[in-house]
Amino acid sequence: QNPYTDESAPIPPAPPVEQIQAPTYPAAPRDFSSYQHWSWRSPPAGTASISGEELQEMVAGALDQHGLRPAPGNAPGDVRISASASKETRVRQTYDNYGYGPHVGVGRYG
């Protein structure tokens, strides 16, 4: 006997557009072509694997590819940038046992 059934409540229909809050959903379209210059909110700090200068160069290069240039002088840019880098190490342990148990053989390959 299967205790699980396929009975469930149907998904309710989406609310009418008039009831959806305009600032929340859907996101307002944004014209990114109006942005021309960027500046740092706070320059990124370095980590053990990458220096702050290298991270700044990487971000500046990516923004340059999208047509954004650094703001002249110390003027605030149209876009304020913040960046950070982190490094994490993950450990994955595996165990492969090619033996067939104590009755068939001894050791890894029997």
Coordinates of N, CA, C and O in Angstrom, one line a residue:
Q1 N 0.9 -1.2 0.0 CA 0.0 0.0 0.0 C 0.9 1.2 0.0 O 1.8 1.4 0.8
N2 N 0.6 2.1 -0.9 CA 1.4 3.4 -1.0 C 0.7 4.4 -0.2 O -0.4 4.8 -0.5
P3 N 1.4 5.0 0.9 CA 0.7 6.0 1.7 C 0.7 7.4 1.0 O 0.0 8.2 1.5
Y4 N 1.4 7.5 0.0 CA 1.5 8.8 -0.7 C 0.4 8.9 -1.8 O 0.2 8.0 -2.6
T5 N -0.2 10.0 -1.9 CA -1.2 10.2 -3.0 C -0.8 11.4 -3.8 O 0.0 12.3 -3.3
D6 N -1.4 11.5 -5.0 CA -1.1 12.6 -5.8 C -2.0 13.8 -5.6 O -2.1 14.7 -6.5
E7 N -2.7 13.8 -4.5 CA -3.7 14.8 -4.3 C -3.0 16.0 -3.6 O -2.2 15.9 -2.7
S8 N -3.2 17.2 -4.2 CA -2.7 18.4 -3.6 C -3.6 19.6 -4.0 O -4.3 19.5 -5.0
A9 N -3.4 20.7 -3.3 CA -4.2 21.9 -3.7 C -3.6 22.5 -5.0 O -2.4 22.5 -5.2
P10 N -4.4 23.0 -5.9 CA -3.8 23.6 -7.1 C -3.1 24.9 -6.8 O -3.4 25.5 -5.8
I11 N -2.2 25.2 -7.7 CA -1.5 26.5 -7.5 C -2.4 27.6 -7.8 O -3.1 27.6 -8.8
P12 N -2.5 28.6 -6.9 CA -3.4 29.7 -7.1 C -3.0 30.5 -8.3 O -1.8 30.6 -8.6
P13 N -3.9 31.2 -9.0 CA -3.5 32.0 -10.1 C -2.8 33.3 -9.6 O -2.8 33.7 -8.5
A14 N -2.0 33.8 -10.6 CA -1.2 35.0 -10.3 C -2.2 36.2 -10.0 O -3.3 36.2 -10.5
P15 N -1.8 37.1 -9.1 CA -2.7 38.2 -8.8 C -2.8 39.1 -10.0 O -1.9 39.2 -10.8
P16 N -3.9 39.9 -10.1 CA -4.0 40.9 -11.2 C -2.9 41.9 -11.1 O -2.3 42.2 -10.1
V17 N -2.5 42.4 -12.3 CA -1.4 43.4 -12.4 C -1.7 44.6 -11.5 O -0.7 45.1 -10.9
E18 N -2.9 45.0 -11.3 CA -3.2 46.1 -10.5 C -2.9 45.9 -9.0 O -2.6 46.9 -8.3
Q19 N -2.8 44.7 -8.5 CA -2.5 44.4 -7.1 C -1.0 44.2 -6.9 O -0.6 44.2 -5.7
I20 N -0.2 44.1 -7.9 CA 1.2 43.9 -7.7 C 1.8 45.2 -7.4 O 1.6 46.2 -8.0
Q21 N 2.7 45.3 -6.4 CA 3.3 46.5 -6.0 C 4.4 46.9 -7.0 O 5.3 46.1 -7.3
A22 N 4.3 48.0 -7.6 CA 5.1 48.5 -8.7 C 6.6 48.5 -8.3 O 7.4 48.1 -9.1
P23 N 7.0 49.0 -7.2 CA 8.5 49.0 -6.9 C 9.1 47.7 -6.7 O 10.3 47.5 -6.8
T24 N 8.3 46.7 -6.4 CA 8.8 45.4 -6.0 C 8.9 44.4 -7.2 O 9.9 43.8 -7.5
Y25 N 7.8 44.3 -7.9 CA 7.7 43.3 -9.0 C 6.8 43.9 -10.1 O 5.7 44.5 -9.8
P26 N 7.1 43.8 -11.3 CA 8.4 43.4 -11.8 C 9.5 44.5 -11.7 O 9.1 45.7 -11.5
A27 N 10.7 44.2 -11.8 CA 11.8 45.2 -11.7 C 11.6 46.2 -12.8 O 11.3 45.9 -13.9
A28 N 11.8 47.4 -12.4 CA 11.7 48.5 -13.4 C 12.9 48.4 -14.4 O 14.0 48.1 -14.0
P29 N 12.6 48.6 -15.7 CA 13.7 48.5 -16.7 C 14.7 49.7 -16.4 O 14.3 50.8 -16.1
R30 N 15.9 49.3 -16.6 CA 17.0 50.3 -16.3 C 17.8 50.5 -17.6 O 18.2 49.5 -18.2
D31 N 18.1 51.7 -18.0 CA 18.9 52.0 -19.2 C 20.3 52.2 -18.7 O 20.7 53.2 -18.2
F32 N 21.2 51.1 -18.9 CA 22.5 51.2 -18.4 C 23.4 52.0 -19.4 O 24.5 52.4 -19.0
S33 N 22.9 52.4 -20.5 CA 23.7 53.2 -21.4 C 23.9 54.6 -20.9 O 24.7 55.3 -21.4
S34 N 23.1 55.0 -19.9 CA 23.2 56.4 -19.4 C 24.4 56.5 -18.4 O 24.8 57.6 -18.1
Y35 N 24.9 55.4 -18.0 CA 26.1 55.4 -17.1 C 27.3 55.5 -17.9 O 27.6 54.8 -18.8
Q36 N 28.2 56.5 -17.5 CA 29.4 56.7 -18.2 C 30.7 56.5 -17.4 O 31.7 56.1 -17.8
H37 N 30.6 56.9 -16.1 CA 31.8 56.9 -15.2 C 31.5 56.1 -14.0 O 30.3 56.0 -13.5
W38 N 32.5 55.5 -13.4 CA 32.4 54.8 -12.2 C 33.5 55.2 -11.2 O 34.5 55.8 -11.6
S39 N 33.2 55.0 -9.9 CA 34.2 55.3 -8.9 C 34.1 54.2 -7.8 O 33.0 53.6 -7.7
W40 N 35.1 54.1 -7.0 CA 35.1 53.2 -5.9 C 34.3 53.7 -4.7 O 34.4 54.8 -4.3
R41 N 33.4 52.8 -4.2 CA 32.8 53.1 -2.9 C 33.8 53.1 -1.8 O 33.9 54.0 -1.0
S42 N 34.6 52.0 -1.8 CA 35.8 51.9 -1.0 C 36.7 50.9 -1.8 O 36.2 49.9 -2.2
P43 N 38.0 51.3 -2.0 CA 38.8 50.4 -2.7 C 38.9 49.0 -2.0 O 39.0 49.0 -0.8
P44 N 39.0 48.0 -2.8 CA 39.0 46.6 -2.2 C 40.3 46.3 -1.5 O 41.4 46.8 -2.0
A45 N 40.3 45.5 -0.5 CA 41.5 45.1 0.2 C 41.9 43.8 -0.4 O 41.1 43.1 -1.0
G46 N 43.2 43.5 -0.3 CA 43.7 42.3 -0.8 C 43.5 41.1 0.1 O 43.1 41.3 1.3
T47 N 43.8 40.0 -0.4 CA 43.7 38.7 0.4 C 45.0 38.0 0.3 O 46.0 38.5 -0.4
A48 N 45.1 36.8 0.8 CA 46.4 36.1 0.7 C 46.6 35.6 -0.7 O 47.8 35.5 -1.1
S49 N 45.6 35.5 -1.6 CA 45.8 35.0 -2.9 C 45.8 36.1 -4.0 O 46.3 35.9 -5.1
I50 N 45.3 37.3 -3.7 CA 45.3 38.4 -4.7 C 45.4 39.7 -4.0 O 44.9 39.9 -2.9
S51 N 46.2 40.6 -4.6 CA 46.4 41.9 -3.9 C 45.2 42.8 -4.3 O 44.5 42.6 -5.2
G52 N 45.1 43.9 -3.5 CA 44.0 44.8 -3.8 C 44.2 45.5 -5.1 O 43.2 45.8 -5.8
E53 N 45.4 45.7 -5.5 CA 45.7 46.4 -6.8 C 45.3 45.4 -8.0 O 44.7 45.9 -9.0
E54 N 45.5 44.1 -7.8 CA 45.1 43.2 -8.9 C 43.6 43.1 -9.0 O 43.1 43.1 -10.1
L55 N 42.9 43.1 -7.9 CA 41.5 43.1 -7.9 C 40.9 44.4 -8.5 O 40.0 44.3 -9.3
Q56 N 41.5 45.5 -8.2 CA 41.1 46.8 -8.8 C 41.3 46.7 -10.3 O 40.4 47.2 -11.1
E57 N 42.4 46.2 -10.8 CA 42.6 46.1 -12.2 C 41.6 45.2 -12.9 O 41.1 45.5 -14.0
M58 N 41.3 44.1 -12.3 CA 40.3 43.1 -12.9 C 39.0 43.8 -13.0 O 38.3 43.7 -14.0
V59 N 38.5 44.5 -11.9 CA 37.2 45.1 -12.0 C 37.2 46.3 -13.0 O 36.3 46.4 -13.8
A60 N 38.3 47.1 -13.0 CA 38.4 48.2 -14.0 C 38.3 47.7 -15.4 O 37.7 48.3 -16.3
G61 N 39.0 46.6 -15.7 CA 39.0 46.0 -17.0 C 37.7 45.5 -17.4 O 37.2 45.7 -18.6
A62 N 36.9 44.9 -16.5 CA 35.6 44.4 -16.8 C 34.6 45.5 -17.1 O 33.8 45.5 -18.0
L63 N 34.7 46.6 -16.3 CA 33.9 47.8 -16.5 C 34.2 48.5 -17.8 O 33.3 49.0 -18.5
D64 N 35.5 48.5 -18.1 CA 35.9 49.1 -19.4 C 35.4 48.4 -20.6 O 35.0 49.0 -21.6
Q65 N 35.3 47.1 -20.5 CA 34.7 46.3 -21.6 C 33.2 46.7 -21.8 O 32.7 46.5 -22.9
H66 N 32.6 47.1 -20.8 CA 31.1 47.5 -20.9 C 31.0 49.0 -21.1 O 29.9 49.5 -21.1
G67 N 32.1 49.7 -21.4 CA 32.0 51.1 -21.8 C 32.0 52.1 -20.7 O 31.8 53.3 -20.9
L68 N 32.2 51.6 -19.4 CA 32.3 52.5 -18.3 C 33.8 52.9 -18.1 O 34.7 52.1 -18.1
R69 N 34.0 54.2 -17.8 CA 35.3 54.7 -17.6 C 35.4 55.2 -16.2 O 34.4 55.6 -15.6
P70 N 36.7 55.2 -15.6 CA 36.8 55.8 -14.3 C 36.4 57.3 -14.2 O 36.7 58.0 -15.2
A71 N 35.8 57.7 -13.2 CA 35.5 59.1 -13.0 C 36.7 60.0 -13.0 O 37.7 59.6 -12.3
P72 N 36.7 61.1 -13.6 CA 37.9 62.0 -13.6 C 38.1 62.6 -12.2 O 37.2 62.9 -11.5
G73 N 39.4 62.6 -11.8 CA 39.7 63.2 -10.5 C 39.1 62.3 -9.4 O 39.1 61.1 -9.4
N74 N 38.7 63.0 -8.4 CA 38.0 62.4 -7.3 C 36.5 62.6 -7.3 O 35.8 62.4 -6.3
A75 N 36.0 62.9 -8.5 CA 34.6 63.1 -8.6 C 33.8 61.8 -8.4 O 34.3 60.7 -8.9
P76 N 32.7 61.8 -7.8 CA 31.9 60.6 -7.7 C 31.4 60.1 -9.1 O 31.0 61.0 -9.9
G77 N 31.4 58.9 -9.4 CA 30.9 58.4 -10.7 C 29.4 58.2 -10.7 O 28.7 58.3 -9.7
D78 N 28.9 57.9 -11.9 CA 27.5 57.5 -12.0 C 27.2 56.2 -11.3 O 26.1 56.0 -10.9
V79 N 28.2 55.3 -11.2 CA 28.1 54.0 -10.6 C 29.2 54.0 -9.5 O 30.3 54.3 -9.8
R80 N 28.8 53.6 -8.3 CA 29.7 53.4 -7.2 C 30.0 51.9 -7.1 O 29.1 51.1 -6.9
I81 N 31.3 51.5 -7.1 CA 31.7 50.1 -7.1 C 32.3 49.7 -5.8 O 33.1 50.4 -5.2
S82 N 31.9 48.5 -5.3 CA 32.6 47.8 -4.2 C 32.9 46.4 -4.7 O 32.1 45.8 -5.4
A83 N 34.0 45.9 -4.2 CA 34.4 44.5 -4.6 C 35.1 43.9 -3.4 O 35.7 44.6 -2.6
S84 N 35.1 42.6 -3.4 CA 35.8 41.8 -2.4 C 36.2 40.5 -3.0 O 35.5 40.0 -3.9
A85 N 37.2 39.9 -2.4 CA 37.6 38.5 -2.8 C 37.8 37.7 -1.6 O 38.1 38.1 -0.5
S86 N 37.4 36.4 -1.8 CA 37.6 35.5 -0.7 C 38.0 34.1 -1.2 O 37.8 33.8 -2.4
K87 N 38.7 33.4 -0.4 CA 39.2 32.1 -0.8 C 38.7 31.1 0.2 O 38.8 31.3 1.4
E88 N 38.2 30.0 -0.2 CA 37.8 28.9 0.7 C 38.4 27.6 0.2 O 38.5 27.4 -1.0
T89 N 38.6 26.8 1.2 CA 39.1 25.4 0.9 C 38.1 24.4 1.3 O 37.6 24.5 2.4
R90 N 37.7 23.6 0.4 CA 36.8 22.5 0.7 C 37.5 21.2 0.7 O 38.3 20.9 -0.2
V91 N 37.1 20.3 1.6 CA 37.7 19.0 1.7 C 36.6 18.0 1.3 O 35.5 18.0 1.8
R92 N 37.0 17.1 0.4 CA 36.1 16.1 0.0 C 36.8 14.7 0.2 O 37.9 14.5 -0.4
Q93 N 36.3 13.9 1.1 CA 36.9 12.7 1.4 C 36.1 11.6 0.7 O 34.9 11.5 0.8
T94 N 36.8 10.6 0.1 CA 36.2 9.5 -0.5 C 36.9 8.2 0.0 O 38.1 8.3 0.4
Y95 N 36.2 7.2 0.0 CA 36.7 5.9 0.4 C 36.3 4.8 -0.6 O 35.1 4.6 -0.8
D96 N 37.2 4.2 -1.3 CA 36.9 3.2 -2.2 C 37.4 1.9 -1.6 O 38.5 1.7 -1.3
N97 N 36.5 1.0 -1.5 CA 36.8 -0.4 -1.0 C 36.5 -1.4 -2.1 O 35.3 -1.6 -2.5
Y98 N 37.5 -1.9 -2.6 CA 37.4 -2.9 -3.7 C 37.3 -4.3 -3.2 O 37.2 -5.3 -4.0
G99 N 37.4 -4.5 -1.9 CA 37.2 -5.8 -1.4 C 35.8 -6.3 -1.4 O 34.9 -5.5 -1.6
Y100 N 35.6 -7.6 -1.2 CA 34.2 -8.1 -1.2 C 33.8 -8.6 0.2 O 32.9 -9.4 0.3
G101 N 34.4 -8.1 1.2 CA 34.0 -8.5 2.6 C 35.0 -9.5 3.1 O 35.9 -10.0 2.4
P102 N 34.8 -9.9 4.4 CA 35.7 -10.8 5.0 C 35.7 -12.2 4.6 O 36.6 -13.0 4.8
H103 N 34.7 -12.7 3.9 CA 34.6 -14.1 3.5 C 35.2 -14.4 2.1 O 35.5 -15.5 1.9
V104 N 35.4 -13.4 1.3 CA 35.9 -13.6 0.0 C 37.5 -13.5 -0.1 O 38.1 -14.2 -0.7
G105 N 38.0 -12.5 0.6 CA 39.4 -12.4 0.5 C 39.9 -11.5 1.6 O 39.1 -11.0 2.4
V106 N 41.2 -11.2 1.6 CA 41.8 -10.4 2.6 C 42.4 -9.2 1.9 O 43.0 -9.3 0.9
G107 N 42.2 -8.0 2.5 CA 42.8 -6.9 1.9 C 42.0 -6.2 0.8 O 40.8 -6.6 0.6
R108 N 42.6 -5.3 0.1 CA 41.9 -4.5 -0.8 C 41.4 -5.2 -2.0 O 40.3 -5.0 -2.5
Y109 N 42.2 -6.1 -2.6 CA 41.9 -6.8 -3.8 C 41.5 -8.3 -3.6 O 41.3 -9.0 -4.5
G110 N 41.6 -8.8 -2.3 CA 41.2 -10.1 -2.0 C 42.3 -11.1 -2.5 O 42.0 -12.2 -2.9

